[in-house]
Amino acid sequence: MTEQNQRAFQKQKGVFVSDKRRVLGRWVKGKSRLVKKIGLDFKTPKEAIEGTYIDKKCPFTGNVSIRGRILRGVVISTKMERTIIIRRDYLHYLKKYNRFEKRHRNLPAHCSPCFKHVKPGDIVTIGQTRPLSKTVHFNVIKWEPQQGVDAVKQFRQF
Amino acid sequence: MGISRAKDKKRKLTGGKRKKWRSKRQARIGRPPANTKLGPKLIRPVRTHGGNTKYRALRLDSGNWSWGSEAISRKTRILDVVYNASNNELVRTKTLVKGAIVVIDATPFKQWYKQFYGENIGDKKIKKGEKETEKKEKETEEKKEELTPKQQRQKWKNKTERKKKMKKYIQKKVKRREGHVISKQLVDQFKKGKLFASISSRPGQCGRCDGYILEGAELDFYVHKLKTRKKK
């Protein structure tokens, strides 16, 4: 089991691992796993239901709820463990010149292991959660893979 | 005012320093950690925000431990702190914190098991229920006293009633035993009189050291960790 790679035993809160019924083989519905719907018509990925990863910050299998803002952005960096940086572009209007200027903001978001193969350039929908760390208050809830290397550098307003 | 929990001293996401614009506030204080050790009970109440109390356990020696698969809890002594995923120092100093793996006394659970299932943990199972009832009957017959005829009649009446109940009770226990399995690892632990358990309360906050007995995959995991540590 590759999910037990930490110094503490990884398990889902709310799932009793040593349930007698499981031990005796009476419940044979496969592994018990807590999966939930996050609401707002977002589909729970198959990997979240069938996978074996343990992530307490995952919106589908962990102890966080998605509430507040739902944003979209382009993935810039996936170098961190289970978190990604997203870039959100927008236009800022200058009244004096009647014109717009390009601005952007980077947002760190938690990326659950159910979203495998997320790479820079992909478009991602993130939902607001309670603070998961000092800077992370968002969680990836939908992933749209993109092709093309230059997708990161395009100005895309969602 | 010492420890503050306000975020104004932290750097920004960009790495930039934040300028101090307000002094420390009482409402945002932190307090020094309890570092609860193993020892005779010593708990200090702390007055907190809103007039509420926190119970800072400075020393604890027992707690309420649950046996999950049997769905019971018993108060037992904590014997030793054995593993801590965050910090080996805490193991060395025998600090009780949430998530630490400890060794607890197995006697109350052994006693409960005997009372509930009618046999000791690790004993070979008695195949015929009838033998059990015979044993019990002998035990009850041993007590004989000098009584008046009326008292004797009453006693005999009570005795038969008791025998009936006894029989029913024993049959109940036998039924409970049917198909009941305890994992070998737990049985070994019971024989030694010590169980591995995980602390699930926060002793420095609530003043209690409660938790659950490790079972199944979790137990395997920590036993393995302890073995590899010993090898080093």
PDB file of C-alpha atoms in Angstrom, chain A residues 1 4-11 16-20 23-24 26 106-108 134-135, chain B residues 11-13 68-70 83-85 88 117 179-181 212 215-218 221-222 225:
ATOM      1  CA  MET A   1       0.000   0.000   0.000  1.00  0.00           C
ATOM      2  CA  GLN A   4       1.143   4.597   4.014  1.00  0.00           C
ATOM      3  CA  ASN A   5       4.312   6.541   3.326  1.00  0.00           C
ATOM      4  CA  GLN A   6       4.181   8.856   6.330  1.00  0.00           C
ATOM      5  CA  ARG A   7       5.334   8.389   9.885  1.00  0.00           C
ATOM      6  CA  ALA A   8       1.753   8.274  11.117  1.00  0.00           C
ATOM      7  CA  PHE A   9      -0.902   5.833   9.982  1.00  0.00           C
ATOM      8  CA  GLN A  10      -2.919   7.405   7.177  1.00  0.00           C
ATOM      9  CA  LYS A  11      -6.623   6.827   7.415  1.00  0.00           C
ATOM     10  CA  PHE A  16     -13.260   2.488  11.176  1.00  0.00           C
ATOM     11  CA  VAL A  17     -10.452   0.398   9.799  1.00  0.00           C
ATOM     12  CA  SER A  18     -10.799  -2.520  12.172  1.00  0.00           C
ATOM     13  CA  ASP A  19     -14.535  -2.974  11.976  1.00  0.00           C
ATOM     14  CA  LYS A  20     -15.349  -6.499  13.113  1.00  0.00           C
ATOM     15  CA  VAL A  23     -12.428  -8.389   9.663  1.00  0.00           C
ATOM     16  CA  LEU A  24     -14.797 -11.339   9.622  1.00  0.00           C
ATOM     17  CA  ARG A  26     -19.222 -10.259   6.360  1.00  0.00           C
ATOM     18  CA  ASN A 106      -1.415  33.865  -8.572  1.00  0.00           C
ATOM     19  CA  LEU A 107      -3.334  31.625  -6.260  1.00  0.00           C
ATOM     20  CA  PRO A 108      -2.126  28.564  -4.443  1.00  0.00           C
ATOM     21  CA  LYS A 134      -1.022  29.773   5.615  1.00  0.00           C
ATOM     22  CA  THR A 135      -1.718  30.631   1.986  1.00  0.00           C
TER      23      THR A 135
ATOM     24  CA  ARG B  11       5.639  37.256   6.152  1.00  0.00           C
ATOM     25  CA  LYS B  12       3.351  37.648   3.134  1.00  0.00           C
ATOM     26  CA  LEU B  13       2.920  35.019   0.433  1.00  0.00           C
ATOM     27  CA  GLY B  68     -13.386  -0.249  18.908  1.00  0.00           C
ATOM     28  CA  SER B  69     -14.295  -3.625  17.519  1.00  0.00           C
ATOM     29  CA  GLU B  70     -15.959  -4.654  20.799  1.00  0.00           C
ATOM     30  CA  TYR B  83       5.933   6.157  19.483  1.00  0.00           C
ATOM     31  CA  ASN B  84       5.263   9.633  18.194  1.00  0.00           C
ATOM     32  CA  ALA B  85       5.011  10.348  14.493  1.00  0.00           C
ATOM     33  CA  ASN B  88      11.146  11.308  18.747  1.00  0.00           C
ATOM     34  CA  TYR B 117     -17.864 -14.004  26.616  1.00  0.00           C
ATOM     35  CA  GLY B 179     -18.001 -16.947  15.188  1.00  0.00           C
ATOM     36  CA  HIS B 180     -16.299 -14.367  17.346  1.00  0.00           C
ATOM     37  CA  VAL B 181     -12.701 -13.849  16.430  1.00  0.00           C
ATOM     38  CA  TYR B 212      -8.496   3.820  21.396  1.00  0.00           C
ATOM     39  CA  GLU B 215      -6.299  -2.862  15.903  1.00  0.00           C
ATOM     40  CA  GLY B 216      -5.985  -4.281  12.430  1.00  0.00           C
ATOM     41  CA  ALA B 217      -4.014  -2.438   9.793  1.00  0.00           C
ATOM     42  CA  GLU B 218      -3.211   0.431  12.126  1.00  0.00           C
ATOM     43  CA  PHE B 221       1.636  -0.343  10.872  1.00  0.00           C
ATOM     44  CA  TYR B 222       2.845   0.832  14.273  1.00  0.00           C
ATOM     45  CA  LYS B 225       7.492   0.976  12.908  1.00  0.00           C
TER      46      LYS B 225
END
